[in-house]
Amino acid sequence: MKPPADARSGGGEPLLRVEGLSKTFHDRRLFSRAGGAGVRAVDSVSFSLAAGETLGVVGETGSGKSTLGRLVLRLVEPSAGRIRFNGEDITALSQRQLRRMRQQVQMIFQDPYGSLDPRMSVGAIVAEPMIVHGLWHGGRDDRVLEVMRQVGLQAEHRNRYPHEFSGGQRQRIGIARAMALQPKLLVLDEPVSALDVSIQAQIINLLRELQQQADLGFLFIAHDLAVVRHVSNRVAVMYLGEIVEIGPRDALYSSPMHPYTVSLLSAVPVPTVDRERGRDRVVLHGEIGSATNLPSGCRFHPRCYKARLKAENPDVETVESQGERLPAACVLHQPRPVDAGDGHVAICHFPERGGDRSEVAVRAVESSRGAG
Amino acid sequence: MSAELAPETTAEAVPRGRAVRRALGRYLRHPGLSLGLFVLVLLSFVAIAAPWLAPHGPTEADLMNTLAHPSGDYVLGTDQYGRDILSRLIWGARISLEVALAVVALSLTFGSLIGAIAGYAGGWLERTMMMGNDILLAFPGFLLALALVAARGSSLENVILAVSIAYTPRVAAVMRSVVITIRPRPFIEASRAIGMSSSRVLLRHVLPNALPPVIVVTTVSAATAILAEAGLSFLGLGVQPPTATWGNIISDGQGFITSNPLISLSAGLCIAITVIALNLLGDGLRDTLDPQMRRYTGERML
């Protein structure tokens, strides 16, 4: 593993810098209510990523992590904010310039079955990006074979079709297609979550090899905390379109500050049966909220165990919300970022740190230590 | 790494030659498909070899033998000008198949392009294009062709043009609906992610994947094109006599339907057989091209 990114990106511009990036999806139907709030899939997200670094993005379904990945490639047009790639603002690029930029930023998709054209042979699939970008001057067959070998495919696979391969092999084809252009940044949208666990490890090792060879930046989107812990230098936790906690991997997993991170950690399965039985999970209250109708104050408060613990403390001012007494701050005010140093930041009124660390957080970290 | 992969590969991948043979076998095992294909191949052979197969010229009149009944010299008899019916049928197959082929080529090209652009672009472009398409669809196809031929004069080219214009909107409507189901599939987004332009994605990925159902529709519309040509010729608006077409032969024979029914009936039978063969081919292609229909193949027919 490489040292944490902050040590590396000391000077100069990072590979990717995202500032205040937002995406609101509006209902475009003819007779919809005018001026509806829309779905705030990604809301003021900021982060940076250095070359050779892996930033893991975790969150539940609906947290906006996949939209974030597509925003970085501008497959989805941002509503607000800036994306700087290699120091260049790519939010203002024309379609033509954008296509050229995509030579350097590539994406690996979750679904290895759906993301390959079923009517094209493997060789054609791998060659296609080079043809599109005018890098095909005949006789580039050797480059196709080189990329295929790089990802662990054999030369004779080139004339076969995607349906003749297993999921893991198909994901290799998808990786070969992305690597054909020698990109600098890879956006990986749940690259292993559709694969068998045994194949997951092979693909992750392959990705890591490729990263080390070319000093690639990885934006690694996943819902599996164990996988993210394994691959990332830094981790961002998303909830309802917002990064609620971001920090170096070890700091985030050993002393999570945001109650949502704690809840996710306590849900990671533990390989030992005895320990799995013996542990208690922090049960999240209810489902992930709706991004159309965001809760007031802190958007996590309707599901937060910490808010409920805090509300029992007579010193904390509380208000009635949805039939429960919760701290007034959580229900009414947007929380501010709390910085624990070394780039470890969470947005919470009552972060799990220092003397305020609850028993729940301690146990969650302890039980998740066995996992991953 | 490659050592680990070897067993996975041999278990998963089917040798290419065997896969092709299996696919061919799947098409040929379908009884409707193979029957339709057989009839059409036979008809095409007859049409191409007409000059050698036909015992007489198509417009060669034997005025001593008008309205002759079947005999050794005139297998299906002659019409009121003493022309050999069998020879005219053989030459007529040329016109019918030519019309069918040209209409399929034209309506498939333009219909699929219009439908694909509309379905892929979406938004106002789709709405405008489909509005025009729906207006054309609202006319009965034959009536539209009739009006076009009446306005432009009757010739083989105009018949082909008119029938193509009448059937293009049908192909476009099917194409658009298929493209709409392909557009959200991940490999389309993946193509955009490698930096492909929209037109390139459309031509390289959307069209090839949308074609199978459209080919089925055009096969069936080839049958309607043959019917339309025969109908127009019968009404005197199609290919002009004395050229031999199946529609003209029916038209020639209608005055003698009681005394010499064989003239009109034989041409009618030719049309019926061709149309049924094309429909069988269309149904067969639908069954075999769609993987979800494949397992029912045969069961229903037998």
XYZ file of C-alpha atoms in Angstrom:
674
model
C 0.000 0.000 0.000
C 1.102 3.506 -0.722
C 1.385 6.153 1.942
C -1.675 8.321 2.544
C -2.297 10.803 -0.205
C -1.873 13.954 1.801
C 1.773 13.169 2.234
C 2.155 12.751 -1.519
C 0.125 15.625 -2.843
C 2.052 18.128 -0.806
C 2.922 20.401 -3.718
C 1.213 21.199 -6.976
C -2.231 20.487 -8.307
C -3.839 17.112 -7.531
C -4.943 14.894 -10.430
C -8.575 15.574 -9.721
C -10.133 18.324 -7.654
C -13.866 18.578 -7.198
C -15.395 21.660 -5.614
C -19.008 22.117 -4.568
C -20.206 19.624 -7.170
C -24.003 19.262 -7.258
C -26.531 17.513 -9.405
C -30.265 18.037 -9.149
C -32.498 15.930 -11.367
C -35.686 17.695 -12.349
C -38.922 16.154 -13.427
C -39.073 17.089 -17.082
C -42.619 15.956 -17.776
C -44.945 18.381 -19.466
C -47.528 18.601 -16.711
C -45.339 18.297 -13.635
C -45.543 20.922 -10.955
C -43.517 23.907 -12.016
C -40.610 24.750 -9.744
C -40.590 21.366 -8.007
C -37.582 20.791 -5.770
C -36.144 17.985 -7.888
C -33.936 15.146 -6.704
C -30.694 16.370 -5.155
C -28.621 13.340 -6.038
C -25.289 15.009 -5.291
C -25.129 18.064 -3.073
C -22.043 20.285 -2.768
C -19.438 17.554 -2.831
C -15.765 18.524 -2.628
C -12.686 16.322 -2.595
C -9.356 15.859 -4.317
C -7.490 12.860 -5.625
C -3.763 12.515 -6.317
C -2.107 10.424 -9.002
C -1.551 6.893 -7.798
C -4.078 7.341 -5.019
C -7.323 5.468 -4.414
C -10.258 7.331 -2.953
C -12.988 4.948 -1.871
C -16.574 6.214 -1.923
C -19.056 4.258 0.162
C -22.719 4.674 0.906
C -26.047 2.927 0.618
C -28.066 2.645 -2.553
C -29.450 6.094 -3.251
C -26.606 7.964 -1.574
C -25.565 9.475 -4.907
C -22.204 7.731 -5.203
C -22.839 6.418 -8.720
C -24.044 9.827 -9.868
C -20.851 11.310 -8.430
C -18.757 8.954 -10.591
C -20.704 9.870 -13.703
C -20.372 13.569 -12.908
C -16.589 13.282 -12.850
C -16.675 11.948 -16.435
C -19.445 14.400 -17.274
C -21.601 11.497 -18.419
C -24.110 13.397 -16.317
C -23.968 17.188 -16.583
C -23.349 18.870 -13.210
C -25.877 21.438 -11.978
C -23.246 23.384 -10.066
C -19.632 23.180 -8.972
C -16.207 22.721 -10.541
C -14.266 19.677 -11.655
C -10.581 20.263 -12.267
C -8.656 17.477 -13.936
C -4.873 17.952 -14.118
C -5.437 21.601 -13.270
C -7.862 22.089 -16.172
C -11.477 23.028 -15.498
C -13.465 20.370 -17.342
C -16.893 21.674 -16.364
C -16.713 24.249 -19.158
C -15.421 21.986 -21.948
C -17.334 21.699 -25.214
C -18.568 18.279 -26.314
C -15.597 17.914 -28.663
C -13.010 18.828 -26.017
C -14.849 16.604 -23.581
C -14.477 13.582 -25.824
C -10.741 14.235 -25.956
C -10.622 14.546 -22.159
C -12.278 11.120 -21.867
C -9.127 9.622 -23.303
C -7.543 10.280 -19.911
C -10.480 9.516 -17.644
C -12.032 6.101 -18.072
C -14.749 4.206 -16.271
C -15.185 0.605 -15.190
C -18.808 -0.402 -14.858
C -20.582 -2.510 -12.294
C -22.382 -4.832 -14.671
C -19.858 -6.853 -16.691
C -22.735 -8.455 -18.586
C -24.508 -5.315 -19.731
C -21.569 -3.007 -20.313
C -20.119 -4.923 -23.285
C -21.809 -4.850 -26.676
C -23.022 -8.439 -27.161
C -22.479 -8.233 -30.916
C -18.798 -7.311 -30.881
C -15.826 -9.615 -30.524
C -13.411 -9.051 -27.657
C -10.695 -7.795 -30.001
C -13.066 -5.220 -31.486
C -14.224 -4.136 -28.032
C -10.652 -3.507 -26.887
C -9.647 -1.823 -30.154
C -12.674 0.463 -30.282
C -11.429 3.218 -27.924
C -8.218 3.522 -29.948
C -10.167 3.772 -33.207
C -12.449 6.415 -31.706
C -9.540 8.553 -30.609
C -7.645 8.248 -33.873
C -4.885 6.177 -32.306
C -5.483 3.331 -34.718
C -3.082 3.507 -37.619
C -3.293 -0.084 -38.711
C -0.948 -2.637 -37.220
C -2.075 -1.751 -33.709
C -2.978 -5.386 -33.241
C 0.047 -5.701 -31.018
C -1.389 -3.008 -28.735
C -4.698 -4.896 -28.445
C -2.848 -8.070 -27.569
C -0.618 -6.191 -25.139
C -3.588 -4.734 -23.271
C -5.335 -8.091 -23.259
C -2.247 -9.739 -21.832
C -1.939 -6.955 -19.271
C -5.385 -7.787 -17.861
C -4.846 -11.552 -17.986
C -6.711 -12.402 -21.192
C -5.160 -14.702 -23.752
C -4.545 -13.815 -27.391
C -6.981 -16.416 -28.676
C -9.809 -14.765 -26.726
C -9.895 -11.876 -29.177
C -12.229 -13.539 -31.661
C -14.746 -14.640 -29.059
C -17.872 -12.821 -27.969
C -18.702 -11.529 -24.477
C -21.388 -14.158 -23.820
C -18.740 -16.866 -24.032
C -17.016 -15.553 -20.899
C -17.655 -15.679 -17.163
C -18.362 -12.545 -15.127
C -14.771 -12.168 -13.974
C -13.420 -12.578 -17.496
C -15.898 -10.024 -18.785
C -14.784 -7.548 -16.170
C -11.245 -8.087 -17.432
C -12.464 -7.212 -20.926
C -14.033 -4.034 -19.538
C -10.757 -3.156 -17.816
C -8.791 -3.839 -21.020
C -11.115 -1.493 -22.899
C -10.522 1.250 -20.349
C -6.755 0.677 -20.222
C -6.377 0.706 -24.016
C -6.218 4.514 -23.943
C -3.645 4.644 -21.123
C -5.804 6.883 -18.920
C -4.616 8.763 -15.849
C -7.798 8.400 -13.817
C -10.178 5.474 -13.524
C -13.673 5.823 -12.123
C -14.665 2.389 -10.860
C -18.393 2.096 -10.268
C -18.850 -0.977 -8.070
C -16.305 -2.876 -10.181
C -16.468 -6.101 -8.196
C -19.898 -6.162 -6.581
C -21.415 -8.273 -9.362
C -18.686 -10.902 -9.064
C -18.132 -14.008 -6.946
C -16.038 -13.346 -3.867
C -13.201 -15.548 -5.166
C -13.113 -13.582 -8.431
C -13.349 -10.246 -6.588
C -9.881 -10.741 -5.145
C -8.382 -11.512 -8.562
C -9.904 -8.400 -10.112
C -8.839 -6.198 -7.209
C -5.280 -7.488 -7.441
C -5.294 -6.835 -11.171
C -6.535 -3.283 -10.635
C -3.853 -2.677 -8.046
C -1.131 -3.939 -10.383
C -2.347 -1.631 -13.135
C -2.450 1.282 -10.705
C 1.141 0.729 -9.638
C 2.407 0.370 -13.202
C 0.872 3.611 -14.469
C 0.451 5.710 -11.307
C -3.295 5.749 -11.920
C -5.745 7.661 -9.770
C -8.735 5.536 -8.715
C -12.150 6.812 -7.698
C -13.409 3.544 -6.275
C -17.152 3.506 -5.695
C -18.580 0.600 -3.706
C -21.046 -0.299 -1.015
C -18.848 -3.000 0.456
C -16.824 -1.486 3.306
C -14.469 -4.423 3.519
C -13.492 -4.082 -0.156
C -13.075 -0.321 0.159
C -10.911 -0.748 3.233
C -8.752 -3.170 1.317
C -8.108 -0.946 -1.698
C -8.333 2.680 -0.559
C -5.821 5.228 0.679
C -8.624 7.547 1.694
C -12.338 6.952 2.089
C -15.369 9.209 1.658
C -18.719 8.216 3.151
C -21.775 9.535 1.332
C -25.263 9.915 2.658
C -28.113 11.419 0.632
C -25.816 13.167 -1.830
C -23.430 14.576 0.763
C -19.997 13.465 1.902
C -20.652 13.111 5.636
C -17.160 11.913 6.480
C -13.879 11.778 4.610
C -10.433 10.826 5.811
C -7.402 8.575 5.567
C -8.477 4.955 5.559
C -6.945 3.892 8.862
C -8.219 6.939 10.740
C -11.700 6.533 9.356
C -11.946 2.821 10.129
C -10.301 3.002 13.555
C -11.945 6.164 14.839
C -15.015 6.959 12.768
C -16.544 10.301 13.740
C -19.876 10.310 11.954
C -22.645 8.112 13.428
C -23.525 6.975 9.894
C -19.997 5.643 9.393
C -20.276 3.862 12.753
C -23.565 2.294 11.680
C -22.072 1.085 8.402
C -19.022 -0.359 10.187
C -21.151 -2.267 12.637
C -23.000 -3.835 9.706
C -19.856 -5.328 8.123
C -20.080 -9.118 8.491
C -17.418 -10.741 10.642
C -15.841 -14.010 9.481
C -15.796 -15.702 12.902
C -19.118 -17.245 13.839
C -18.690 -16.752 17.593
C -17.891 -13.124 17.217
C -20.624 -12.650 14.640
C -23.157 -13.979 17.182
C -21.755 -12.095 20.095
C -21.720 -8.611 18.599
C -24.480 -6.105 18.552
C -25.283 -4.119 15.496
C -26.206 -0.500 15.502
C -29.561 -0.779 13.867
C -30.192 2.039 11.462
C -33.634 3.466 11.966
C -35.656 3.059 8.788
C -34.548 3.324 5.168
C -32.353 5.871 3.471
C -34.350 9.076 3.148
C -35.662 10.574 -0.047
C -33.408 12.960 -1.937
C -36.491 14.789 -3.190
C -37.612 15.676 0.291
C -34.489 16.115 2.388
C -34.866 16.173 6.173
C -34.301 19.529 7.863
C -31.101 20.190 9.800
C -28.723 17.260 9.605
C -30.018 14.955 6.888
C -29.107 11.858 8.896
C -31.045 12.782 12.045
C -34.169 10.653 11.365
C -31.973 7.511 11.459
C -29.251 8.527 13.885
C -28.591 6.508 17.082
C -26.283 9.218 18.428
C -29.008 11.856 18.276
C -31.240 9.537 20.294
C -28.497 8.914 22.866
C -27.851 12.645 23.127
C -31.538 13.425 23.562
C -31.487 11.445 26.849
C -28.935 13.863 28.260
C -30.832 16.547 30.258
C -28.265 19.213 29.277
C -29.086 18.937 25.582
C -31.921 21.064 24.298
C -34.438 18.837 22.495
C -37.403 19.269 20.183
C -40.231 16.965 19.150
C -39.706 15.444 15.654
C -41.811 12.686 14.087
C -43.035 11.596 17.529
C -39.535 11.425 19.025
C -37.476 13.815 21.130
C -34.247 14.657 19.338
C -31.576 17.296 19.935
C -32.672 20.658 18.583
C -29.373 21.173 16.778
C -29.764 17.952 14.762
C -33.328 18.714 13.706
C -32.969 22.420 13.015
C -29.412 23.261 11.978
C -27.049 22.073 9.260
C -24.012 20.608 10.996
C -20.571 22.146 10.401
C -17.442 20.225 9.413
C -15.394 18.900 12.325
C -11.703 18.481 11.536
C -9.760 15.822 13.411
C -6.538 16.653 11.573
C -4.768 14.800 8.740
C -7.673 15.552 6.421
C -10.142 13.572 8.517
C -13.367 15.594 8.434
C -16.959 14.781 9.365
C -20.074 16.918 9.379
C -21.929 16.205 12.593
C -23.169 18.119 15.641
C -22.111 15.349 18.003
C -19.176 13.525 16.373
C -17.843 10.349 17.948
C -14.543 11.638 19.234
C -12.641 12.224 22.423
C -14.718 12.069 25.584
C -17.930 12.150 23.614
C -17.274 8.765 22.042
C -20.218 6.486 22.710
C -20.039 2.832 23.699
C -21.665 2.004 20.355
C -18.811 3.462 18.340
C -16.179 1.646 20.392
C -17.901 -1.688 19.893
C -18.507 -1.106 16.176
C -14.836 -0.468 15.549
C -13.832 -3.449 17.640
C -16.161 -5.848 15.873
C -15.292 -4.613 12.399
C -11.596 -5.085 13.065
C -11.941 -8.779 12.378
C -13.450 -8.105 8.997
C -11.853 -6.970 5.767
C -2.395 -15.300 -13.603
C -2.833 -17.122 -16.902
C -2.427 -20.486 -15.232
C -5.407 -19.740 -13.009
C -7.454 -18.735 -15.994
C -7.005 -21.820 -18.098
C -9.675 -24.044 -16.512
C -12.195 -21.219 -16.470
C -11.688 -20.670 -20.169
C -12.080 -24.210 -21.366
C -15.209 -24.655 -19.310
C -16.883 -21.472 -20.494
C -16.023 -20.936 -24.107
C -17.500 -22.965 -26.933
C -15.330 -23.533 -30.003
C -16.322 -21.111 -32.696
C -17.080 -23.662 -35.443
C -19.423 -25.611 -33.231
C -21.261 -22.450 -32.197
C -21.861 -21.504 -35.832
C -23.093 -24.961 -36.696
C -25.388 -24.942 -33.688
C -26.831 -21.580 -34.749
C -27.392 -22.804 -38.310
C -29.053 -25.936 -37.015
C -31.361 -23.834 -34.875
C -32.553 -21.911 -37.932
C -32.993 -24.953 -40.120
C -34.793 -26.998 -37.472
C -37.588 -24.470 -37.355
C -40.150 -25.985 -39.749
C -41.806 -22.706 -40.789
C -38.506 -20.962 -41.362
C -37.015 -23.732 -43.484
C -40.225 -24.176 -45.526
C -40.507 -20.437 -46.196
C -36.848 -20.203 -47.047
C -37.095 -23.183 -49.406
C -40.055 -21.709 -51.316
C -38.386 -18.308 -51.606
C -35.098 -19.763 -52.817
C -37.034 -21.760 -55.419
C -38.947 -18.648 -56.532
C -35.753 -16.607 -56.768
C -34.202 -19.312 -58.921
C -37.249 -19.332 -61.209
C -37.163 -15.528 -61.478
C -33.461 -15.371 -62.274
C -33.593 -18.247 -64.754
C -36.801 -17.006 -66.425
C -35.306 -16.590 -69.937
C -34.192 -20.224 -69.940
C -37.074 -21.763 -67.987
C -40.021 -20.155 -69.766
C -41.145 -22.218 -72.786
C -42.392 -19.100 -74.624
C -41.711 -15.364 -74.503
C -43.861 -13.474 -71.987
C -45.438 -11.250 -74.666
C -45.266 -13.714 -77.544
C -48.818 -13.898 -78.935
C -50.095 -17.002 -80.724
C -53.250 -15.589 -82.281
C -54.281 -18.996 -83.588
C -54.464 -20.318 -80.032
C -56.264 -17.720 -77.893
C -57.846 -18.863 -74.659
C -56.484 -22.348 -75.177
C -57.006 -24.928 -72.473
C -53.963 -26.681 -70.960
C -52.134 -28.813 -73.441
C -48.671 -30.203 -74.040
C -47.512 -27.002 -75.691
C -49.235 -24.595 -73.286
C -49.115 -26.246 -69.868
C -51.483 -23.776 -68.217
C -53.266 -22.655 -71.405
C -53.181 -19.220 -73.034
C -54.928 -15.905 -72.494
C -57.092 -13.860 -74.852
C -54.040 -12.820 -76.937
C -52.696 -16.336 -77.137
C -49.819 -15.724 -74.668
C -48.565 -18.666 -72.654
C -49.777 -18.349 -69.036
C -46.930 -20.390 -67.529
C -44.306 -18.236 -69.257
C -46.027 -15.068 -68.092
C -46.154 -16.398 -64.521
C -42.436 -17.192 -64.623
C -41.570 -13.732 -65.924
C -44.043 -12.185 -63.478
C -42.105 -13.710 -60.586
C -39.240 -11.381 -61.599
C -41.342 -8.246 -61.194
C -42.898 -9.392 -57.921
C -39.607 -10.314 -56.313
C -37.947 -7.194 -57.667
C -40.647 -5.056 -56.071
C -40.407 -6.987 -52.809
C -36.616 -6.681 -52.700
C -36.514 -3.005 -53.613
C -39.267 -2.101 -51.138
C -37.507 -3.997 -48.357
C -34.199 -2.309 -49.161
C -35.688 1.179 -49.295
C -38.038 0.968 -46.324
C -35.459 -0.848 -44.195
C -32.786 1.757 -44.902
C -34.874 4.859 -44.417
C -37.278 3.454 -41.832
C -34.553 2.184 -39.544
C -32.532 5.380 -39.899
C -35.528 7.603 -39.104
C -36.652 5.385 -36.236
C -33.155 5.067 -34.798
C -32.464 8.786 -34.876
C -35.830 9.569 -33.305
C -35.480 6.933 -30.609
C -31.870 7.765 -29.802
C -32.132 11.556 -29.854
C -35.332 11.789 -27.819
C -36.809 15.137 -26.841
C -38.407 17.490 -29.349
C -36.658 15.859 -32.334
C -38.265 12.537 -31.515
C -41.660 14.115 -30.983
C -41.588 16.005 -34.288
C -40.331 13.047 -36.287
C -42.818 10.659 -34.767
C -45.678 13.092 -35.316
C -44.916 13.085 -39.048
C -44.536 9.326 -38.927
C -47.888 8.871 -37.199
C -49.618 11.027 -39.804
C -48.249 8.772 -42.561
C -49.207 5.700 -40.526
C -52.772 6.935 -40.255
C -53.265 6.454 -44.018
C -53.979 2.886 -45.072
C -50.748 1.819 -46.780
C -52.391 0.724 -50.007
C -54.419 3.915 -50.303
C -51.279 6.005 -49.872
C -49.471 4.004 -52.564
C -52.529 4.331 -54.831
C -52.597 8.106 -54.440
C -48.852 8.427 -55.066
C -48.948 6.307 -58.218
C -52.019 8.198 -59.450
C -50.141 11.464 -58.982
C -46.795 10.377 -60.457
C -47.913 8.058 -63.224
C -47.579 4.317 -63.359
C -44.252 2.617 -63.886
C -42.261 -0.004 -62.058
C -40.085 2.663 -60.395
C -43.077 4.628 -59.199
C -44.758 1.529 -57.816
C -41.620 0.690 -55.856
C -41.293 4.261 -54.633
C -44.948 4.515 -53.645
C -45.032 1.221 -51.765
C -41.738 2.072 -50.030
C -43.073 5.418 -48.850
C -46.175 3.669 -47.569
C -44.177 1.083 -45.579
C -41.253 3.154 -44.322
C -43.255 4.611 -41.374
C -44.079 1.101 -40.148
C -40.417 0.162 -40.027
C -39.583 3.507 -38.387
C -42.162 2.960 -35.640
C -40.796 -0.493 -34.810
C -37.195 0.729 -34.979
C -37.873 3.572 -32.589
C -39.536 1.335 -30.015
C -36.607 -1.107 -30.107
C -34.028 1.678 -29.864
C -35.795 3.052 -26.794
C -35.214 -0.280 -25.057
C -31.522 -0.333 -26.084
C -30.689 3.268 -25.192
C -30.613 2.759 -21.390
C -28.458 -0.389 -21.554
C -25.044 -0.045 -19.868
C -22.945 -0.665 -22.984
C -24.377 2.462 -24.567
C -23.230 4.530 -21.594
C -19.932 2.658 -21.708
C -19.490 3.720 -25.324
C -20.048 7.334 -24.406
C -17.560 6.942 -21.573
C -14.743 5.982 -23.949
C -15.403 9.247 -25.798
C -17.578 8.162 -28.736
C -19.746 10.728 -30.465
C -23.499 10.194 -30.505
C -23.651 9.415 -34.221
C -20.945 6.822 -33.817
C -22.693 5.167 -30.887
C -25.863 5.090 -32.960
C -24.260 3.471 -36.000
C -21.860 1.120 -34.265
C -23.865 -0.027 -31.259
C -27.529 0.931 -31.341
C -28.373 -0.052 -34.925
C -26.743 -3.500 -34.991
C -28.472 -4.448 -31.759
C -31.861 -3.131 -32.879
C -31.945 -4.773 -36.295
C -33.243 -8.314 -35.599
C -36.852 -7.360 -34.728
C -36.872 -4.832 -37.561
C -35.750 -7.459 -40.048
C -38.720 -9.569 -38.992
C -41.098 -6.683 -39.673
C -39.586 -5.994 -43.079
C -39.855 -9.644 -44.075
C -43.580 -9.499 -43.448
C -43.829 -6.142 -45.184
C -42.173 -7.696 -48.263
C -45.287 -9.849 -48.489
C -47.538 -6.816 -48.312
C -45.381 -5.111 -50.953
C -46.022 -8.000 -53.348
C -49.737 -7.746 -52.614
C -49.644 -3.990 -53.159
C -47.881 -4.336 -56.506
C -50.378 -6.983 -57.633
C -53.260 -4.833 -56.470
C -51.962 -1.745 -58.274
C -51.307 -3.712 -61.450
C -54.733 -5.274 -61.248
C -56.262 -1.807 -61.072
C -54.180 -0.750 -64.083
C -52.079 1.646 -61.973
C -49.042 -0.556 -61.580
C -46.646 -1.888 -64.155
C -48.326 -1.359 -67.516
C -49.395 -4.193 -69.805
C -48.221 -6.015 -71.790
C -45.419 -6.549 -69.234
C -46.082 -9.777 -67.388
C -46.817 -9.287 -63.689
C -48.993 -11.441 -61.498
C -51.406 -8.548 -60.985
C -51.696 -8.010 -64.758
C -52.372 -11.707 -65.335
C -55.242 -11.671 -62.820
C -56.537 -8.538 -64.498
C -56.310 -10.159 -67.953
C -58.148 -13.244 -66.781
C -60.984 -11.588 -64.926
C -63.196 -11.336 -68.015
C -62.884 -15.075 -68.606
C -63.094 -16.190 -64.982
C -66.035 -18.540 -65.782
C -64.745 -20.036 -68.997
C -60.957 -19.991 -68.289
C -60.584 -19.741 -64.490
C -57.024 -21.063 -64.642
C -55.633 -17.698 -65.881
C -56.545 -15.670 -62.780
C -56.384 -18.574 -60.340
C -52.837 -19.606 -61.223
C -51.543 -16.057 -60.752
C -53.512 -15.716 -57.523
C -52.000 -18.952 -56.273
C -48.488 -17.681 -57.041
C -49.154 -14.542 -54.992
C -50.635 -16.562 -52.135
C -47.706 -19.001 -52.014
C -45.124 -16.195 -52.036
C -46.920 -14.231 -49.327
C -47.321 -17.309 -47.126
C -43.651 -18.182 -47.619
C -42.599 -14.667 -46.588
C -44.860 -14.770 -43.540
C -43.476 -18.151 -42.514
C -39.965 -16.756 -42.884
C -40.885 -13.719 -40.802
C -42.445 -15.816 -38.034
C -39.509 -18.193 -38.124
C -37.004 -15.363 -37.831
C -38.956 -13.893 -34.934
C -38.810 -17.231 -33.126
C -35.140 -17.897 -33.748
C -33.696 -14.392 -33.419
C -35.284 -13.757 -30.031
C -33.548 -15.887 -27.394
C -36.612 -15.805 -25.154
C -38.800 -17.324 -27.873
C -36.277 -19.989 -28.812
C -37.331 -22.680 -26.391
C -40.892 -22.649 -27.729
C -39.589 -23.134 -31.239
C -40.980 -26.239 -32.841
C -43.188 -27.208 -29.917
C -45.939 -24.967 -31.134
C -45.612 -25.994 -34.750
C -45.753 -29.727 -34.095
